[in-house]
């Protein structure tokens, strides 16, 4: 009897949903949360943009942009199209801001999706609950957000590609100008002019020490007859000193005791995080944003797998979700006690022009303390996460209470004032100390008691010029003036350094000669570009496009018509600027002609005066008077990298390849005999061994 073959059912392969994000690390984190029914791929940022070789904007056809696929993204686009065809449904999960919305819109075009379909998902933090909930409520692409991003991109292209060719023809090739970068450069140069024009003013203080019983305490000269008196010169100081009788005691005429509350700072916005990281961690703005991106997109935390540790890091809001508030209150109560948890945490006033689209930057879970994650984070990730975590927790805590005491001490109508303070209740400072403070405790004093003057030291001082901008100070000023938005600060500061318009000296911005020439030209020909109010107004109009209150074409048109006339006038009237070559005082070692100092993309360098007949160039170096510790034949030279960072190398390079970021001091370590270097630490300059842990203080 023949065997009957059984029919086997062939299982149809279930189609997966395709999710597209910007970065591979974000893709990896999200795929773990969504499970096997989803495939998550990365677009690696933007896939379409305006062409680099031309303007790419048709000013005669309502500023229609001509987008092209970005060079090098062909394989990515091919893979995305292939997977999109196989997918049951495609979700676009780029970041929750204008830039992310534009990326989603470009992806929908490339993949042939309808922007009106509900295929856009957004989340403010990359946690399992937040990601899963976002997929329950997909929405259509928000064209107002896309139009706001397009308007900014087109405005910046019109400005950059109109002014830059002028700079190339009139000054030097390779230069650029932009709306926000031009204002940043102008602010730095204005500050430099203030410093140059500054004339120091003399003033004096009298720092004194008094004794009550066996206890000594300090006080400062306040004034005469109860009125504050400013001491401008030594003559005025001597008049005060003459009134004091050395053997006669001083009398305590007034004691004022107060209780002062110190409130915690609000949670971080993008700019306050950049400023604080720059001031306390010495992080450059771009570094801060890079590390924040890593913390947002996800870190492997052992048993917990990959998790996003902070909320979205591009925000101008200090708002906190109710869930996060309750979680923080429970954590603070359990860890520090109920007296430390604020019943009504301080709310911040929304800054003028702020979009308030996202929450403040905070940890995705307050229960993930920095110490519990230390083994899974790099050193810099740990530092930034600790800063974000402690700032958020502190913002939900009670204020610190400080007892203050002010004591007026008089003799012959000459008045001194002593100030004391003592922490009564630490409050938020338990987790976030904004600055190191010490109690200054005065002895128990009473009105009418007498004290003895034991030291009276007049000191001469001079007023200081305004400080140059640090990265933190410049970002703060730009934000206060309403110029730029959270996403623009880091690239703006990067551009003005890359173009060598400014250089960082001791972590402060200093304009270069080239920067001053470019600024003078823009100041003369394009005053509106440097008008802070005009640019701030333009930023507000971009926000109104996002809110659907303005049409993007109309906003660009209002700007471009007067601007294009300024470009035409500048082209006709502006004289060509010649950057003079400085004589170097040495001759070319190839042809013997004099060398000159030229201005290049990365700063000044030596070049032969017979260029182009002789193309010899040399970096400008400086001997530091130390023999090379490697070959013991050459001298150590101070050089500069392409990023304008100082490093030290041997004069015999390439025969000797010695190089060091730290300055060799010309001595060997007494422990291991390796060379010693000068190193900048938080405590100041120290001499350290390049090999072992030997350290010594700098001898002044």
Short mmCIF file of C-alpha atoms in Angstrom, two decimals, residues 4-316:
data_model
loop_
_atom_site.label_atom_id
_atom_site.label_comp_id
_atom_site.label_asym_id
_atom_site.label_seq_id
_atom_site.Cartn_x
_atom_site.Cartn_y
_atom_site.Cartn_z
CA UNK A 4 0.22 8.96 1.76
CA UNK A 5 2.33 12.09 2.01
CA UNK A 6 1.17 14.60 4.58
CA UNK A 7 0.78 18.17 3.42
CA UNK A 8 2.87 20.52 5.55
CA UNK A 9 1.72 24.09 5.97
CA UNK A 10 4.36 26.64 5.05
CA UNK A 11 4.45 29.42 7.59
CA UNK A 12 4.41 32.87 6.12
CA UNK A 13 7.23 34.99 7.43
CA UNK A 14 5.80 37.81 9.56
CA UNK A 15 6.76 41.20 8.24
CA UNK A 16 8.64 43.42 10.66
CA UNK A 17 8.05 47.09 11.35
CA UNK A 18 10.96 49.31 10.33
CA UNK A 19 12.03 52.11 12.70
CA UNK A 20 14.55 54.72 11.49
CA UNK A 21 16.62 56.85 13.90
CA UNK A 22 19.76 58.98 13.39
CA UNK A 23 22.53 57.05 15.15
CA UNK A 24 23.54 53.37 15.51
CA UNK A 25 23.82 53.62 19.33
CA UNK A 26 20.26 55.00 19.57
CA UNK A 27 19.10 52.23 17.18
CA UNK A 28 20.68 49.54 19.37
CA UNK A 29 19.01 50.85 22.55
CA UNK A 30 15.54 51.21 20.99
CA UNK A 31 15.61 47.80 19.24
CA UNK A 32 16.17 46.15 22.63
CA UNK A 33 13.04 47.84 24.04
CA UNK A 34 10.77 47.14 21.03
CA UNK A 35 11.49 43.44 20.59
CA UNK A 36 11.62 41.08 17.61
CA UNK A 37 8.70 42.56 15.65
CA UNK A 38 10.73 45.70 14.97
CA UNK A 39 13.90 46.31 13.02
CA UNK A 40 15.69 49.57 13.93
CA UNK A 41 18.11 51.21 11.46
CA UNK A 42 20.16 54.42 11.53
CA UNK A 43 20.17 57.11 8.83
CA UNK A 44 23.46 58.47 10.26
CA UNK A 45 22.08 62.01 10.52
CA UNK A 46 20.71 63.94 7.51
CA UNK A 47 20.42 62.12 4.19
CA UNK A 48 19.47 65.16 2.04
CA UNK A 49 20.81 68.71 2.13
CA UNK A 50 21.50 71.74 -0.04
CA UNK A 51 24.47 71.21 -2.41
CA UNK A 52 27.88 72.48 -1.26
CA UNK A 53 28.98 73.57 -4.75
CA UNK A 54 26.26 76.21 -5.28
CA UNK A 55 23.62 78.30 -3.51
CA UNK A 56 20.92 75.66 -4.03
CA UNK A 57 18.09 78.15 -3.42
CA UNK A 58 15.96 79.61 -6.23
CA UNK A 59 15.34 83.18 -5.04
CA UNK A 60 13.00 83.83 -8.00
CA UNK A 61 10.69 80.91 -7.20
CA UNK A 62 9.69 81.55 -3.56
CA UNK A 63 13.15 80.50 -2.33
CA UNK A 64 12.57 76.92 -3.41
CA UNK A 65 15.43 74.78 -2.04
CA UNK A 66 17.16 72.27 -4.30
CA UNK A 67 17.94 69.29 -2.07
CA UNK A 68 20.30 66.51 -3.11
CA UNK A 69 21.30 63.23 -1.45
CA UNK A 70 24.40 63.82 0.65
CA UNK A 71 27.57 62.42 -0.89
CA UNK A 72 28.57 59.14 0.76
CA UNK A 73 25.00 58.31 1.88
CA UNK A 74 24.16 56.21 -1.22
CA UNK A 75 24.61 52.82 0.50
CA UNK A 76 22.60 53.97 3.55
CA UNK A 77 19.71 55.15 1.33
CA UNK A 78 19.83 51.90 -0.69
CA UNK A 79 19.60 49.77 2.49
CA UNK A 80 16.79 51.91 3.95
CA UNK A 81 14.74 51.62 0.71
CA UNK A 82 15.30 47.85 0.59
CA UNK A 83 14.13 47.35 4.19
CA UNK A 84 11.22 49.82 3.81
CA UNK A 85 9.82 47.75 0.88
CA UNK A 86 9.89 44.58 3.02
CA UNK A 87 8.47 46.25 6.15
CA UNK A 88 4.87 46.04 7.31
CA UNK A 89 5.08 49.67 8.45
CA UNK A 90 7.78 52.36 8.64
CA UNK A 91 8.21 54.59 11.70
CA UNK A 92 10.42 57.70 11.71
CA UNK A 93 11.90 58.21 15.20
CA UNK A 94 14.44 61.04 14.77
CA UNK A 95 15.10 63.47 17.65
CA UNK A 96 12.15 65.54 18.98
CA UNK A 97 13.18 68.94 17.60
CA UNK A 98 13.20 70.94 14.34
CA UNK A 99 16.28 69.14 13.04
CA UNK A 100 14.80 65.72 13.86
CA UNK A 101 11.50 66.64 12.19
CA UNK A 102 13.38 67.74 9.05
CA UNK A 103 15.33 64.44 8.99
CA UNK A 104 12.01 62.54 9.23
CA UNK A 105 10.55 64.63 6.38
CA UNK A 106 13.57 64.00 4.13
CA UNK A 107 13.37 60.27 4.93
CA UNK A 108 9.67 60.22 4.01
CA UNK A 109 10.57 61.76 0.62
CA UNK A 110 13.42 59.32 -0.07
CA UNK A 111 11.28 56.30 0.93
CA UNK A 112 8.13 57.48 -0.87
CA UNK A 113 6.06 57.80 2.34
CA UNK A 114 3.17 60.20 2.74
CA UNK A 115 4.13 62.90 5.34
CA UNK A 116 0.44 63.05 6.34
CA UNK A 117 0.47 59.41 7.43
CA UNK A 118 0.89 58.77 11.14
CA UNK A 119 4.44 57.40 11.00
CA UNK A 120 6.31 59.89 13.21
CA UNK A 121 7.17 58.87 16.79
CA UNK A 122 8.92 61.10 19.34
CA UNK A 123 10.19 60.55 22.88
CA UNK A 124 11.95 62.88 25.29
CA UNK A 125 13.93 60.11 26.98
CA UNK A 126 15.15 56.72 25.79
CA UNK A 127 13.62 54.48 28.45
CA UNK A 128 11.48 51.36 27.90
CA UNK A 129 8.21 53.02 28.98
CA UNK A 130 8.80 56.27 27.07
CA UNK A 131 9.73 54.46 23.83
CA UNK A 132 6.84 51.95 24.00
CA UNK A 133 4.29 54.69 24.81
CA UNK A 134 5.46 56.80 21.85
CA UNK A 135 4.64 53.93 19.46
CA UNK A 136 1.08 53.81 20.81
CA UNK A 137 0.54 57.42 19.64
CA UNK A 138 2.33 58.01 16.30
CA UNK A 139 1.53 61.27 14.51
CA UNK A 140 1.97 62.88 11.11
CA UNK A 141 5.12 64.88 10.34
CA UNK A 142 4.71 68.41 11.74
CA UNK A 143 5.28 70.61 8.68
CA UNK A 144 5.48 73.75 10.86
CA UNK A 145 8.61 72.31 12.51
CA UNK A 146 9.99 71.31 9.09
CA UNK A 147 9.31 74.80 7.68
CA UNK A 148 11.06 76.44 10.66
CA UNK A 149 14.15 74.27 10.07
CA UNK A 150 14.03 74.93 6.31
CA UNK A 151 13.72 78.68 6.89
CA UNK A 152 16.80 78.70 9.17
CA UNK A 153 18.78 76.55 6.71
CA UNK A 154 17.84 78.74 3.73
CA UNK A 155 18.49 81.99 5.63
CA UNK A 156 21.93 80.76 6.68
CA UNK A 157 22.65 79.61 3.10
CA UNK A 158 21.62 82.99 1.64
CA UNK A 159 23.83 84.86 4.12
CA UNK A 160 26.80 82.48 3.92
CA UNK A 161 26.84 82.01 0.15
CA UNK A 162 26.34 85.76 -0.49
CA UNK A 163 28.94 87.17 1.92
CA UNK A 164 31.57 84.39 1.72
CA UNK A 165 32.43 84.97 -2.01
CA UNK A 166 32.85 88.67 -1.15
CA UNK A 167 35.31 87.75 1.60
CA UNK A 168 37.19 85.48 -0.81
CA UNK A 169 37.53 88.16 -3.49
CA UNK A 170 38.22 91.11 -1.18
CA UNK A 171 40.23 89.51 1.65
CA UNK A 172 41.27 85.87 1.38
CA UNK A 173 40.00 82.50 0.16
CA UNK A 174 38.49 79.98 2.59
CA UNK A 175 36.67 82.55 4.76
CA UNK A 176 33.00 82.39 5.73
CA UNK A 177 30.31 84.49 7.40
CA UNK A 178 27.00 83.58 9.01
CA UNK A 179 24.23 85.21 11.01
CA UNK A 180 25.03 83.89 14.49
CA UNK A 181 28.79 83.41 14.03
CA UNK A 182 29.17 87.04 12.88
CA UNK A 183 27.47 88.30 16.07
CA UNK A 184 29.59 85.99 18.24
CA UNK A 185 32.77 87.31 16.56
CA UNK A 186 31.54 90.91 16.91
CA UNK A 187 30.90 90.46 20.65
CA UNK A 188 34.44 89.11 21.15
CA UNK A 189 36.00 92.02 19.20
CA UNK A 190 33.91 94.64 21.03
CA UNK A 191 35.11 93.20 24.34
CA UNK A 192 38.72 93.29 23.08
CA UNK A 193 38.31 96.99 22.17
CA UNK A 194 36.97 97.69 25.68
CA UNK A 195 40.04 95.97 27.14
CA UNK A 196 42.42 98.00 24.94
CA UNK A 197 40.68 101.27 25.81
CA UNK A 198 40.51 100.45 29.54
CA UNK A 199 42.35 102.73 31.96
CA UNK A 200 42.85 101.26 35.44
CA UNK A 201 41.57 103.26 38.41
CA UNK A 202 43.40 103.23 41.73
CA UNK A 203 41.51 102.32 44.90
CA UNK A 204 42.47 101.27 48.44
CA UNK A 205 41.10 99.01 51.15
CA UNK A 206 42.01 98.74 54.82
CA UNK A 207 41.97 95.12 56.01
CA UNK A 208 42.04 94.84 59.77
CA UNK A 209 42.08 92.34 62.59
CA UNK A 210 40.40 92.86 65.97
CA UNK A 211 40.62 90.91 69.23
CA UNK A 212 37.79 90.09 71.64
CA UNK A 213 39.13 88.26 74.68
CA UNK A 214 41.43 85.62 73.21
CA UNK A 215 39.60 85.39 69.88
CA UNK A 216 40.75 87.32 66.80
CA UNK A 217 38.45 88.14 63.89
CA UNK A 218 38.71 90.15 60.66
CA UNK A 219 36.93 93.33 59.58
CA UNK A 220 37.15 95.84 56.71
CA UNK A 221 37.08 99.65 56.77
CA UNK A 222 33.53 100.82 55.98
CA UNK A 223 33.36 104.61 56.29
CA UNK A 224 33.17 107.77 58.41
CA UNK A 225 30.16 108.95 60.43
CA UNK A 226 28.19 105.83 59.45
CA UNK A 227 28.45 106.66 55.72
CA UNK A 228 30.32 104.40 53.27
CA UNK A 229 33.55 106.00 52.07
CA UNK A 230 35.49 105.00 48.97
CA UNK A 231 39.26 105.34 49.31
CA UNK A 232 40.80 106.50 46.02
CA UNK A 233 44.45 107.09 47.00
CA UNK A 234 47.01 106.83 49.79
CA UNK A 235 46.34 110.38 50.99
CA UNK A 236 42.72 109.52 51.80
CA UNK A 237 43.89 106.34 53.57
CA UNK A 238 46.33 108.31 55.74
CA UNK A 239 43.58 110.76 56.72
CA UNK A 240 41.54 107.79 58.02
CA UNK A 241 44.54 106.22 59.81
CA UNK A 242 45.35 109.57 61.55
CA UNK A 243 41.88 109.62 63.15
CA UNK A 244 42.51 106.29 64.89
CA UNK A 245 44.06 106.36 68.38
CA UNK A 246 46.27 103.23 68.60
CA UNK A 247 45.77 102.55 72.34
CA UNK A 248 42.09 103.41 72.50
CA UNK A 249 39.68 100.43 72.13
CA UNK A 250 36.94 100.28 69.48
CA UNK A 251 33.26 100.02 70.49
CA UNK A 252 30.67 97.69 68.96
CA UNK A 253 27.87 100.04 67.92
CA UNK A 254 25.54 97.69 66.01
CA UNK A 255 24.97 93.94 65.59
CA UNK A 256 22.59 92.69 62.93
CA UNK A 257 21.66 89.01 62.78
CA UNK A 258 19.70 87.58 59.87
CA UNK A 259 18.63 84.25 58.49
CA UNK A 260 19.30 83.98 54.75
CA UNK A 261 17.88 81.37 52.42
CA UNK A 262 19.90 80.12 49.44
CA UNK A 263 17.64 78.56 46.83
CA UNK A 264 18.81 75.78 44.51
CA UNK A 265 19.47 76.45 40.83
CA UNK A 266 16.88 75.24 38.32
CA UNK A 267 17.52 72.02 36.34
CA UNK A 268 19.73 72.36 33.28
CA UNK A 269 18.77 73.77 29.91
CA UNK A 270 21.21 73.20 27.04
CA UNK A 271 22.97 76.54 27.53
CA UNK A 272 23.21 76.33 31.35
CA UNK A 273 24.60 72.79 31.06
CA UNK A 274 27.21 73.99 28.56
CA UNK A 275 28.13 76.95 30.79
CA UNK A 276 28.39 74.91 34.01
CA UNK A 277 30.37 72.10 32.34
CA UNK A 278 32.76 74.70 30.94
CA UNK A 279 33.18 76.49 34.29
CA UNK A 280 33.39 73.47 36.61
CA UNK A 281 34.65 70.58 34.45
CA UNK A 282 36.70 72.59 31.91
CA UNK A 283 34.70 70.90 29.12
CA UNK A 284 34.57 72.59 25.73
CA UNK A 285 31.03 73.12 24.44
CA UNK A 286 31.31 70.53 21.66
CA UNK A 287 32.68 67.96 24.11
CA UNK A 288 29.76 68.57 26.50
CA UNK A 289 27.23 68.02 23.71
CA UNK A 290 29.00 64.91 22.44
CA UNK A 291 28.99 63.28 25.90
CA UNK A 292 25.38 64.38 26.57
CA UNK A 293 24.37 62.72 23.27
CA UNK A 294 26.02 59.46 24.42
CA UNK A 295 24.19 59.58 27.76
CA UNK A 296 20.88 60.29 26.01
CA UNK A 297 21.21 57.57 23.34
CA UNK A 298 22.10 54.80 25.76
CA UNK A 299 24.90 53.23 27.80
CA UNK A 300 25.28 49.56 28.70
CA UNK A 301 24.76 49.44 32.48
CA UNK A 302 25.33 45.73 33.10
CA UNK A 303 22.26 43.76 34.19
CA UNK A 304 20.01 46.65 33.21
CA UNK A 305 21.24 46.37 29.61
CA UNK A 306 21.48 49.47 27.43
CA UNK A 307 19.60 52.47 28.85
CA UNK A 308 19.26 56.15 28.03
CA UNK A 309 20.51 57.90 31.16
CA UNK A 310 19.36 61.49 30.57
CA UNK A 311 16.47 63.21 28.80
CA UNK A 312 16.85 65.02 25.45
CA UNK A 313 19.78 67.41 25.70
CA UNK A 314 18.65 70.21 23.35
CA UNK A 315 16.11 72.25 25.30
CA UNK A 316 15.51 75.78 26.56
#
